[in-house]
């Protein structure tokens, strides 16, 4: 076995009703919370449960609801300003990946100063990479998709530059994640499907990454098994708490997998597509995945065959290469069944934009391209892959 390292520097607390313990979890970290909440939760019993737990412990809190999908750098900077002016010493986030990524950035920048955009990775630009933690951060994910509760990434959108880039820093993990399947029940079928597909893509991309380790392989394959058994159940029976809990676990495992091995081409293409079009993250990633697999075959044939075997056990009698070749079709059918059918075209990317788009991918998501098992050497090769996806 090759040498490897694995680290998960946070406490995970999975339980129905876990959010009622938020006050107890916050108490060791501070006394004044900046509570960043996804606007869909405004006025909900879930926020009431969390704020009641603060009051019980004598913890003050300031609420902030100004969060949009594909979170804006300006919103994050505004939130940092409020944290500093109010003297908050802990950040708590409840929401989807956009809310939690915003909170990761807020907690970090509140301590290290300046604007959040200066901390995002961009090829050839000066990037701030502090090697110390920010404010304590506790999170409650409300989507089962990004796994951001278990990653050292925060993805930020800069519409003025037309770019979406990520802070990548081991010091931005949350301290605690409370994962409460009750909050996932309100997710409508479409959002459930889009976020589940994001989880699947994290697991697949980390598994085929050149940085995959035995640890990553274990968590990625378990995430794929849980996705296979529960995604459709969550879409069709949104109140099935067991399926919701299993998908939440898959999402966290997917986060752990990309924390260890990174994502690859589908995310490198999907993130800037999300910035250009404001399309939902899971859909932008899914749009290229079957094409990218076809292009990558046979470099990762054995791994693709393993995934095909999990998703479609009927293929287990086939040879490794036959099974691997089936994977793009299996995924096209599965994504269609789940209702995730958008393409680069339907999201509004036009063929004449391909070169400019490839330039953005090459400069903003070079780290992800570098994880792909089939090497990508320049912007022209990125453009060729994008054309293939049309
Ligand atoms: N940091 C990471 O490791 C990482 C990994 C993958 C993706 N991302 C980023 O995360 C963002 C996507 O996050 P997301 O897919 O969780 O979606 P999201 O946070 O953007 O939310 C999408 C929509 O769903 C709503 N919503 C959230 N939870 C809900 C619930 N339980 N019920 C009803 N509505 C709900 C939100 O209000 C929002 O309108 C993107 O910006 C993406 O780039 C980050
Ligand atoms: Fe993702």
Short mmCIF file of C-alpha atoms and ligand atoms in Angstrom, two decimals:
data_model
loop_
_atom_site.label_atom_id
_atom_site.label_comp_id
_atom_site.label_asym_id
_atom_site.label_seq_id
_atom_site.Cartn_x
_atom_site.Cartn_y
_atom_site.Cartn_z
CA UNK A 1 0.00 0.00 0.00
CA UNK A 2 1.31 3.48 -0.84
CA UNK A 3 1.97 5.87 2.05
CA UNK A 4 -0.82 8.38 2.69
CA UNK A 5 -2.12 10.93 5.17
CA UNK A 6 -5.72 11.57 6.18
CA UNK A 7 -7.09 14.25 8.45
CA UNK A 8 -10.59 15.30 9.44
CA UNK A 9 -10.09 18.25 11.78
CA UNK A 10 -13.73 18.64 12.81
CA UNK A 11 -16.39 17.05 14.98
CA UNK A 12 -19.33 15.55 13.12
CA UNK A 13 -22.58 15.08 15.01
CA UNK A 14 -25.20 13.13 13.04
CA UNK A 15 -28.62 12.82 14.67
CA UNK A 16 -32.25 13.67 14.18
CA UNK A 17 -32.70 16.68 16.47
CA UNK A 18 -28.97 17.48 16.64
CA UNK A 19 -29.54 21.21 16.06
CA UNK A 20 -31.20 21.59 19.45
CA UNK A 21 -27.72 21.11 20.93
CA UNK A 22 -26.23 24.06 19.03
CA UNK A 23 -25.99 26.24 22.17
CA UNK A 24 -24.04 23.50 24.02
CA UNK A 25 -21.72 23.11 21.05
CA UNK A 26 -21.08 26.86 20.73
CA UNK A 27 -20.50 27.50 24.45
CA UNK A 28 -16.84 26.34 24.57
CA UNK A 29 -15.99 28.66 21.65
CA UNK A 30 -17.50 32.03 22.52
CA UNK A 31 -20.40 34.16 23.71
CA UNK A 32 -21.57 36.19 20.69
CA UNK A 33 -22.62 34.38 17.54
CA UNK A 34 -22.85 35.70 14.00
CA UNK A 35 -25.67 33.45 12.75
CA UNK A 36 -25.64 33.14 8.94
CA UNK A 37 -28.86 31.56 7.73
CA UNK A 38 -30.00 30.49 4.28
CA UNK A 39 -33.03 32.72 3.52
CA UNK A 40 -35.30 29.70 2.92
CA UNK A 41 -35.08 29.11 6.70
CA UNK A 42 -36.19 32.60 7.73
CA UNK A 43 -38.94 32.34 10.35
CA UNK A 44 -38.67 28.53 10.51
CA UNK A 45 -38.89 26.30 13.56
CA UNK A 46 -35.32 25.16 12.86
CA UNK A 47 -33.90 28.64 13.38
CA UNK A 48 -36.15 29.00 16.44
CA UNK A 49 -34.69 25.78 17.91
CA UNK A 50 -31.14 27.03 17.39
CA UNK A 51 -31.75 30.51 18.77
CA UNK A 52 -33.60 29.00 21.78
CA UNK A 53 -30.52 26.90 22.49
CA UNK A 54 -28.43 30.10 22.46
CA UNK A 55 -30.79 31.86 24.87
CA UNK A 56 -30.69 28.84 27.23
CA UNK A 57 -26.90 29.16 27.41
CA UNK A 58 -26.85 32.97 27.65
CA UNK A 59 -25.26 33.29 24.22
CA UNK A 60 -25.95 36.48 22.24
CA UNK A 61 -26.57 36.29 18.50
CA UNK A 62 -26.88 38.48 15.44
CA UNK A 63 -28.80 37.06 12.45
CA UNK A 64 -27.74 37.47 8.81
CA UNK A 65 -29.91 36.20 5.93
CA UNK A 66 -28.41 37.99 2.93
CA UNK A 67 -27.19 34.88 1.07
CA UNK A 68 -27.77 33.87 -2.55
CA UNK A 69 -26.80 30.67 -4.42
CA UNK A 70 -23.31 30.94 -5.95
CA UNK A 71 -22.39 33.30 -3.08
CA UNK A 72 -21.12 36.78 -3.91
CA UNK A 73 -17.79 38.15 -2.67
CA UNK A 74 -19.44 41.49 -1.83
CA UNK A 75 -21.96 39.83 0.51
CA UNK A 76 -19.18 38.04 2.33
CA UNK A 77 -17.18 41.26 2.78
CA UNK A 78 -20.32 43.00 4.07
CA UNK A 79 -20.86 40.17 6.57
CA UNK A 80 -17.24 40.42 7.77
CA UNK A 81 -17.80 44.10 8.40
CA UNK A 82 -20.86 43.32 10.55
CA UNK A 83 -18.97 40.64 12.51
CA UNK A 84 -16.20 43.08 13.34
CA UNK A 85 -18.51 45.95 14.22
CA UNK A 86 -20.67 43.75 16.48
CA UNK A 87 -17.66 42.02 18.08
CA UNK A 88 -18.93 38.49 17.35
CA UNK A 89 -16.52 35.74 18.40
CA UNK A 90 -18.17 32.68 16.77
CA UNK A 91 -19.79 32.08 13.36
CA UNK A 92 -22.68 29.62 12.94
CA UNK A 93 -24.11 28.78 9.52
CA UNK A 94 -27.34 26.98 8.63
CA UNK A 95 -27.97 26.35 4.94
CA UNK A 96 -26.81 24.92 1.67
CA UNK A 97 -23.26 25.00 0.31
CA UNK A 98 -23.62 28.69 -0.54
CA UNK A 99 -24.42 29.67 3.05
CA UNK A 100 -21.75 27.45 4.56
CA UNK A 101 -19.05 28.52 2.08
CA UNK A 102 -19.95 32.14 2.85
CA UNK A 103 -19.59 31.46 6.57
CA UNK A 104 -16.25 29.68 6.07
CA UNK A 105 -14.95 32.76 4.28
CA UNK A 106 -16.45 35.18 6.82
CA UNK A 107 -14.92 33.36 9.82
CA UNK A 108 -11.52 33.32 8.08
CA UNK A 109 -11.42 36.86 6.74
CA UNK A 110 -12.77 38.35 10.00
CA UNK A 111 -9.51 37.29 11.64
CA UNK A 112 -7.02 37.74 8.80
CA UNK A 113 -8.37 40.98 7.29
CA UNK A 114 -8.88 42.43 3.81
CA UNK A 115 -11.32 41.22 1.13
CA UNK A 116 -12.37 37.60 0.68
CA UNK A 117 -11.54 37.60 -3.05
CA UNK A 118 -7.83 38.07 -2.25
CA UNK A 119 -7.84 34.62 -0.61
CA UNK A 120 -9.17 32.74 -3.68
CA UNK A 121 -6.89 30.63 -5.87
CA UNK A 122 -6.19 32.13 -9.32
CA UNK A 123 -3.27 31.06 -11.52
CA UNK A 124 -0.51 33.68 -11.71
CA UNK A 125 -2.15 36.04 -9.16
CA UNK A 126 -1.04 36.91 -5.67
CA UNK A 127 -3.16 34.89 -3.21
CA UNK A 128 -3.40 35.31 0.58
CA UNK A 129 -2.92 31.94 2.31
CA UNK A 130 -2.80 32.48 6.11
CA UNK A 131 -1.64 29.46 8.09
CA UNK A 132 -3.83 30.06 11.12
CA UNK A 133 -7.51 29.49 11.81
CA UNK A 134 -10.20 32.16 11.65
CA UNK A 135 -13.09 32.54 14.10
CA UNK A 136 -14.62 29.30 15.42
CA UNK A 137 -17.20 27.98 12.97
CA UNK A 138 -20.14 25.60 13.49
CA UNK A 139 -22.37 24.57 10.60
CA UNK A 140 -25.68 22.86 9.84
CA UNK A 141 -25.91 21.66 6.20
CA UNK A 142 -29.40 21.79 4.70
CA UNK A 143 -28.55 20.20 1.35
CA UNK A 144 -26.93 16.79 0.83
CA UNK A 145 -24.58 17.66 -1.93
CA UNK A 146 -21.49 19.77 -1.47
CA UNK A 147 -20.10 18.08 1.63
CA UNK A 148 -18.58 21.50 2.37
CA UNK A 149 -18.88 20.79 6.10
CA UNK A 150 -15.94 18.40 5.60
CA UNK A 151 -13.75 20.27 3.09
CA UNK A 152 -11.04 22.93 3.24
CA UNK A 153 -12.71 24.84 0.35
CA UNK A 154 -15.03 27.84 0.07
CA UNK A 155 -16.28 28.67 -3.42
CA UNK A 156 -16.96 32.36 -4.04
CA UNK A 157 -18.57 34.08 -7.01
CA UNK A 158 -17.31 37.40 -8.37
CA UNK A 159 -19.91 38.53 -10.95
CA UNK A 160 -17.97 41.72 -11.76
CA UNK A 161 -15.08 39.59 -13.03
CA UNK A 162 -17.39 36.79 -14.25
CA UNK A 163 -15.38 34.35 -12.10
CA UNK A 164 -16.08 31.79 -9.43
CA UNK A 165 -12.97 30.78 -7.49
CA UNK A 166 -12.20 28.86 -4.32
CA UNK A 167 -10.37 29.55 -1.11
CA UNK A 168 -8.34 26.37 -0.58
CA UNK A 169 -6.87 26.34 2.91
CA UNK A 170 -6.62 23.63 5.58
CA UNK A 171 -7.46 26.25 8.22
CA UNK A 172 -11.01 26.91 7.00
CA UNK A 173 -12.63 23.63 8.01
CA UNK A 174 -15.57 24.17 10.37
CA UNK A 175 -14.96 23.14 13.98
CA UNK A 176 -18.28 21.32 14.31
CA UNK A 177 -20.96 20.12 11.86
CA UNK A 178 -24.39 19.19 13.19
CA UNK A 179 -26.08 17.04 10.58
CA UNK A 180 -29.78 16.80 11.24
CA UNK A 181 -31.80 14.87 8.62
CA UNK A 182 -35.04 16.67 9.65
CA UNK A 183 -33.88 19.87 7.93
CA UNK A 184 -33.38 17.99 4.66
CA UNK A 185 -37.02 16.99 4.36
CA UNK A 186 -38.03 20.40 2.96
CA UNK A 187 -35.76 20.01 -0.06
CA UNK A 188 -37.93 19.87 -3.20
CA UNK A 189 -37.30 16.93 -5.59
CA UNK A 190 -35.33 18.97 -8.14
CA UNK A 191 -32.92 20.40 -5.53
CA UNK A 192 -32.65 16.95 -3.94
CA UNK A 193 -31.62 15.48 -7.29
CA UNK A 194 -29.19 18.26 -8.23
CA UNK A 195 -27.40 18.11 -4.90
CA UNK A 196 -27.29 14.29 -4.85
CA UNK A 197 -25.63 14.31 -8.25
CA UNK A 198 -23.05 16.77 -6.90
CA UNK A 199 -22.24 14.27 -4.15
CA UNK A 200 -21.87 11.48 -6.70
CA UNK A 201 -19.52 13.61 -8.82
CA UNK A 202 -17.37 14.47 -5.77
CA UNK A 203 -16.98 10.79 -4.97
CA UNK A 204 -16.27 9.79 -8.59
CA UNK A 205 -13.82 12.63 -9.24
CA UNK A 206 -11.89 12.09 -5.99
CA UNK A 207 -11.77 8.34 -6.69
CA UNK A 208 -10.22 8.81 -10.15
CA UNK A 209 -7.98 11.73 -9.04
CA UNK A 210 -4.24 11.16 -9.25
CA UNK A 211 -4.20 11.99 -5.51
CA UNK A 212 -6.61 9.18 -4.56
CA UNK A 213 -5.37 7.25 -1.51
CA UNK A 214 -6.70 4.07 0.15
CA UNK A 215 -8.56 6.37 2.57
CA UNK A 216 -10.14 8.41 -0.23
CA UNK A 217 -11.04 5.25 -2.13
CA UNK A 218 -12.83 3.87 0.93
CA UNK A 219 -14.90 6.99 1.62
CA UNK A 220 -15.59 7.69 -2.09
CA UNK A 221 -16.87 4.19 -2.81
CA UNK A 222 -19.07 4.22 0.29
CA UNK A 223 -20.48 7.58 -0.83
CA UNK A 224 -21.28 6.07 -4.24
CA UNK A 225 -22.97 3.04 -2.63
CA UNK A 226 -25.11 5.30 -0.44
CA UNK A 227 -25.95 7.52 -3.44
CA UNK A 228 -26.95 4.45 -5.47
CA UNK A 229 -29.27 3.18 -2.73
CA UNK A 230 -30.79 6.49 -1.56
CA UNK A 231 -30.77 9.31 -4.14
CA UNK A 232 -33.87 8.18 -5.99
CA UNK A 233 -35.62 7.38 -2.69
CA UNK A 234 -34.99 10.94 -1.48
CA UNK A 235 -36.31 12.42 -4.74
CA UNK A 236 -39.48 10.29 -4.71
CA UNK A 237 -40.12 10.17 -0.95
CA UNK A 238 -38.79 13.40 0.47
CA UNK A 239 -40.01 12.64 3.99
CA UNK A 240 -38.12 9.32 4.21
CA UNK A 241 -35.80 10.25 7.08
CA UNK A 242 -33.63 7.17 6.73
CA UNK A 243 -32.95 7.87 3.06
CA UNK A 244 -32.31 11.55 3.89
CA UNK A 245 -29.85 10.55 6.64
CA UNK A 246 -28.04 8.15 4.31
CA UNK A 247 -27.76 10.80 1.58
CA UNK A 248 -26.48 13.29 4.17
CA UNK A 249 -23.80 10.81 5.17
CA UNK A 250 -22.93 10.25 1.49
CA UNK A 251 -22.56 14.01 1.08
CA UNK A 252 -20.20 14.31 4.04
CA UNK A 253 -18.18 11.35 2.75
CA UNK A 254 -18.03 13.00 -0.69
CA UNK A 255 -16.66 16.11 1.02
CA UNK A 256 -14.06 14.03 2.85
CA UNK A 257 -13.09 12.40 -0.46
CA UNK A 258 -12.48 15.71 -2.26
CA UNK A 259 -10.72 17.08 0.81
CA UNK A 260 -8.24 14.23 0.38
CA UNK A 261 -7.88 14.03 -3.39
CA UNK A 262 -9.48 17.11 -4.98
CA UNK A 263 -11.99 17.20 -7.82
CA UNK A 264 -11.19 16.78 -11.50
CA UNK A 265 -12.37 18.00 -14.92
CA UNK A 266 -16.17 18.01 -14.42
CA UNK A 267 -15.88 20.39 -11.46
CA UNK A 268 -13.25 22.49 -13.24
CA UNK A 269 -15.81 23.05 -16.04
CA UNK A 270 -18.90 23.22 -13.82
CA UNK A 271 -17.72 25.94 -11.43
CA UNK A 272 -17.09 28.64 -14.09
CA UNK A 273 -20.27 27.60 -15.90
CA UNK A 274 -22.10 28.33 -12.63
CA UNK A 275 -20.40 31.74 -12.47
CA UNK A 276 -21.35 32.61 -16.06
CA UNK A 277 -24.94 31.44 -15.92
CA UNK A 278 -25.84 31.32 -12.18
CA UNK A 279 -27.04 27.76 -12.88
CA UNK A 280 -27.29 25.26 -9.98
CA UNK A 281 -23.95 23.73 -9.11
CA UNK A 282 -24.96 20.05 -9.32
CA UNK A 283 -26.44 20.52 -12.79
CA UNK A 284 -23.36 22.30 -14.13
CA UNK A 285 -21.13 19.46 -12.96
CA UNK A 286 -23.42 16.68 -14.18
CA UNK A 287 -23.65 18.25 -17.66
CA UNK A 288 -20.11 17.25 -18.58
CA UNK A 289 -19.60 14.09 -16.52
CA UNK A 290 -20.58 11.36 -19.05
CA UNK A 291 -18.58 13.12 -21.80
CA UNK A 292 -15.54 13.51 -19.56
CA UNK A 293 -15.69 9.80 -18.65
CA UNK A 294 -15.78 8.84 -22.36
CA UNK A 295 -12.76 11.08 -23.00
CA UNK A 296 -10.89 9.68 -19.99
CA UNK A 297 -11.43 6.00 -20.85
CA UNK A 298 -9.27 3.83 -20.83
CA UNK A 299 -6.94 5.68 -18.44
CA UNK A 300 -9.18 4.90 -15.47
CA UNK A 301 -11.02 1.85 -16.85
CA UNK A 302 -10.79 -0.25 -13.70
CA UNK A 303 -12.20 2.50 -11.49
CA UNK A 304 -14.99 3.32 -13.95
CA UNK A 305 -15.81 -0.40 -14.06
CA UNK A 306 -16.04 -0.53 -10.26
CA UNK A 307 -18.43 2.43 -10.22
CA UNK A 308 -20.54 0.92 -13.04
CA UNK A 309 -20.77 -2.30 -10.99
CA UNK A 310 -22.10 -0.39 -7.96
CA UNK A 311 -24.64 1.65 -9.93
CA UNK A 312 -25.75 -1.20 -12.16
CA UNK A 313 -24.99 -4.63 -10.65
CA UNK A 314 -26.30 -6.31 -13.84
CA UNK A 315 -23.02 -5.28 -15.51
CA UNK A 316 -20.91 -7.33 -13.08
CA UNK A 317 -20.72 -10.26 -15.52
CA UNK A 318 -19.03 -8.08 -18.16
CA UNK A 319 -15.28 -7.58 -18.63
CA UNK A 320 -13.63 -4.59 -16.96
CA UNK A 321 -13.42 -2.65 -20.22
CA UNK A 322 -17.01 -3.42 -21.21
CA UNK A 323 -18.25 -2.33 -17.81
CA UNK A 324 -16.20 0.88 -17.89
CA UNK A 325 -17.55 1.72 -21.34
CA UNK A 326 -21.10 1.30 -20.02
CA UNK A 327 -20.63 3.91 -17.28
CA UNK A 328 -21.43 7.05 -19.35
CA UNK A 329 -24.70 5.49 -20.57
CA UNK A 330 -25.61 4.28 -17.07
CA UNK A 331 -25.08 7.83 -15.79
CA UNK A 332 -27.02 9.47 -18.63
CA UNK A 333 -29.97 7.20 -17.82
CA UNK A 334 -29.65 7.72 -14.06
CA UNK A 335 -29.36 11.52 -14.30
CA UNK A 336 -32.40 11.54 -16.61
CA UNK A 337 -34.40 9.42 -14.16
CA UNK A 338 -33.47 11.85 -11.39
CA UNK A 339 -34.51 14.79 -13.59
CA UNK A 340 -31.00 16.26 -14.02
CA UNK A 341 -30.93 16.77 -17.77
CA UNK A 342 -29.47 20.22 -18.49
CA UNK A 343 -26.55 20.61 -20.89
CA UNK A 344 -23.93 23.27 -21.58
CA UNK A 345 -26.26 24.57 -24.33
CA UNK A 346 -29.38 24.64 -22.18
CA UNK A 347 -27.44 26.53 -19.50
CA UNK A 348 -26.66 29.16 -22.14
CA UNK A 349 -23.01 28.53 -23.05
CA UNK A 350 -22.62 29.32 -26.76
CA UNK A 351 -20.06 27.68 -29.08
CA UNK A 352 -18.43 31.07 -29.83
CA UNK A 353 -17.69 31.47 -26.09
CA UNK A 354 -15.68 28.25 -25.83
CA UNK A 355 -12.18 29.77 -26.07
CA UNK A 356 -12.86 32.44 -23.48
CA UNK A 357 -14.52 29.84 -21.25
CA UNK A 358 -11.52 27.51 -21.61
CA UNK A 359 -9.21 30.36 -20.61
CA UNK A 360 -11.23 30.89 -17.42
CA UNK A 361 -11.17 27.17 -16.62
CA UNK A 362 -7.42 26.99 -17.22
CA UNK A 363 -6.59 29.98 -15.00
CA UNK A 364 -9.21 29.61 -12.23
CA UNK A 365 -9.47 25.83 -11.86
CA UNK A 366 -5.98 24.71 -12.81
CA UNK A 367 -5.63 22.84 -9.50
CA UNK A 368 -8.65 20.68 -10.37
CA UNK A 369 -7.42 19.98 -13.92
CA UNK A 370 -4.08 18.90 -12.43
CA UNK A 371 -5.86 16.16 -10.41
CA UNK A 372 -7.36 14.50 -13.51
CA UNK A 373 -5.89 11.08 -14.36
CA UNK A 374 -5.54 11.99 -18.06
CA UNK A 375 -3.17 14.96 -18.29
CA UNK A 376 -4.42 18.30 -19.63
CA UNK A 377 -1.52 20.44 -20.76
CA UNK A 378 -2.92 23.74 -21.97
CA UNK A 379 -5.95 25.89 -22.59
CA UNK A 380 -6.44 24.49 -26.11
CA UNK A 381 -6.90 21.00 -24.68
CA UNK A 382 -9.50 22.38 -22.26
CA UNK A 383 -11.34 23.97 -25.21
CA UNK A 384 -11.34 20.61 -27.03
CA UNK A 385 -12.95 18.92 -24.01
CA UNK A 386 -15.57 21.69 -23.75
CA UNK A 387 -16.44 21.30 -27.47
CA UNK A 388 -16.88 17.57 -26.89
CA UNK A 389 -19.46 18.35 -24.19
CA UNK A 390 -21.72 20.29 -26.57
N1 LIG B 1 -16.85 24.18 -0.42
C1 LIG B 1 -16.98 23.03 -1.04
O1 LIG B 1 -16.31 22.07 -0.73
C2 LIG B 1 -17.99 22.94 -2.15
C3 LIG B 1 -18.15 21.73 -2.85
C4 LIG B 1 -19.09 21.70 -3.88
C5 LIG B 1 -19.84 22.83 -4.17
N2 LIG B 1 -19.64 23.99 -3.49
C6 LIG B 1 -20.40 25.22 -3.75
O2 LIG B 1 -21.62 25.17 -3.03
C7 LIG B 1 -22.64 25.91 -3.73
C8 LIG B 1 -23.83 25.03 -4.00
O3 LIG B 1 -24.41 24.64 -2.79
P1 LIG B 1 -25.75 23.76 -2.75
O4 LIG B 1 -25.77 22.85 -3.91
O5 LIG B 1 -25.83 23.19 -1.40
O6 LIG B 1 -26.92 24.80 -3.01
P2 LIG B 1 -27.12 26.30 -2.48
O7 LIG B 1 -26.57 26.47 -1.12
O8 LIG B 1 -26.62 27.22 -3.54
O9 LIG B 1 -28.69 26.40 -2.37
C9 LIG B 1 -29.51 26.30 -3.52
C10 LIG B 1 -30.94 26.74 -3.17
O10 LIG B 1 -31.56 25.78 -2.30
C11 LIG B 1 -32.15 26.42 -1.18
N3 LIG B 1 -32.13 25.43 -0.08
C12 LIG B 1 -31.04 25.01 0.62
N4 LIG B 1 -31.40 24.03 1.49
C13 LIG B 1 -32.75 23.84 1.35
C14 LIG B 1 -33.70 22.97 1.98
N5 LIG B 1 -33.36 22.09 2.93
N6 LIG B 1 -35.00 23.10 1.60
C15 LIG B 1 -35.39 23.99 0.64
N7 LIG B 1 -34.53 24.82 0.01
C16 LIG B 1 -33.22 24.74 0.36
C17 LIG B 1 -31.31 27.66 -0.98
O11 LIG B 1 -32.02 28.68 -0.31
C18 LIG B 1 -31.00 28.05 -2.42
O12 LIG B 1 -32.04 28.82 -2.97
C19 LIG B 1 -21.99 26.37 -5.03
O13 LIG B 1 -21.54 27.70 -4.91
C20 LIG B 1 -20.82 25.41 -5.19
O14 LIG B 1 -19.79 25.95 -5.98
C21 LIG B 1 -18.75 24.03 -2.47
FE1 LIG B 2 -19.50 20.07 -6.19
#
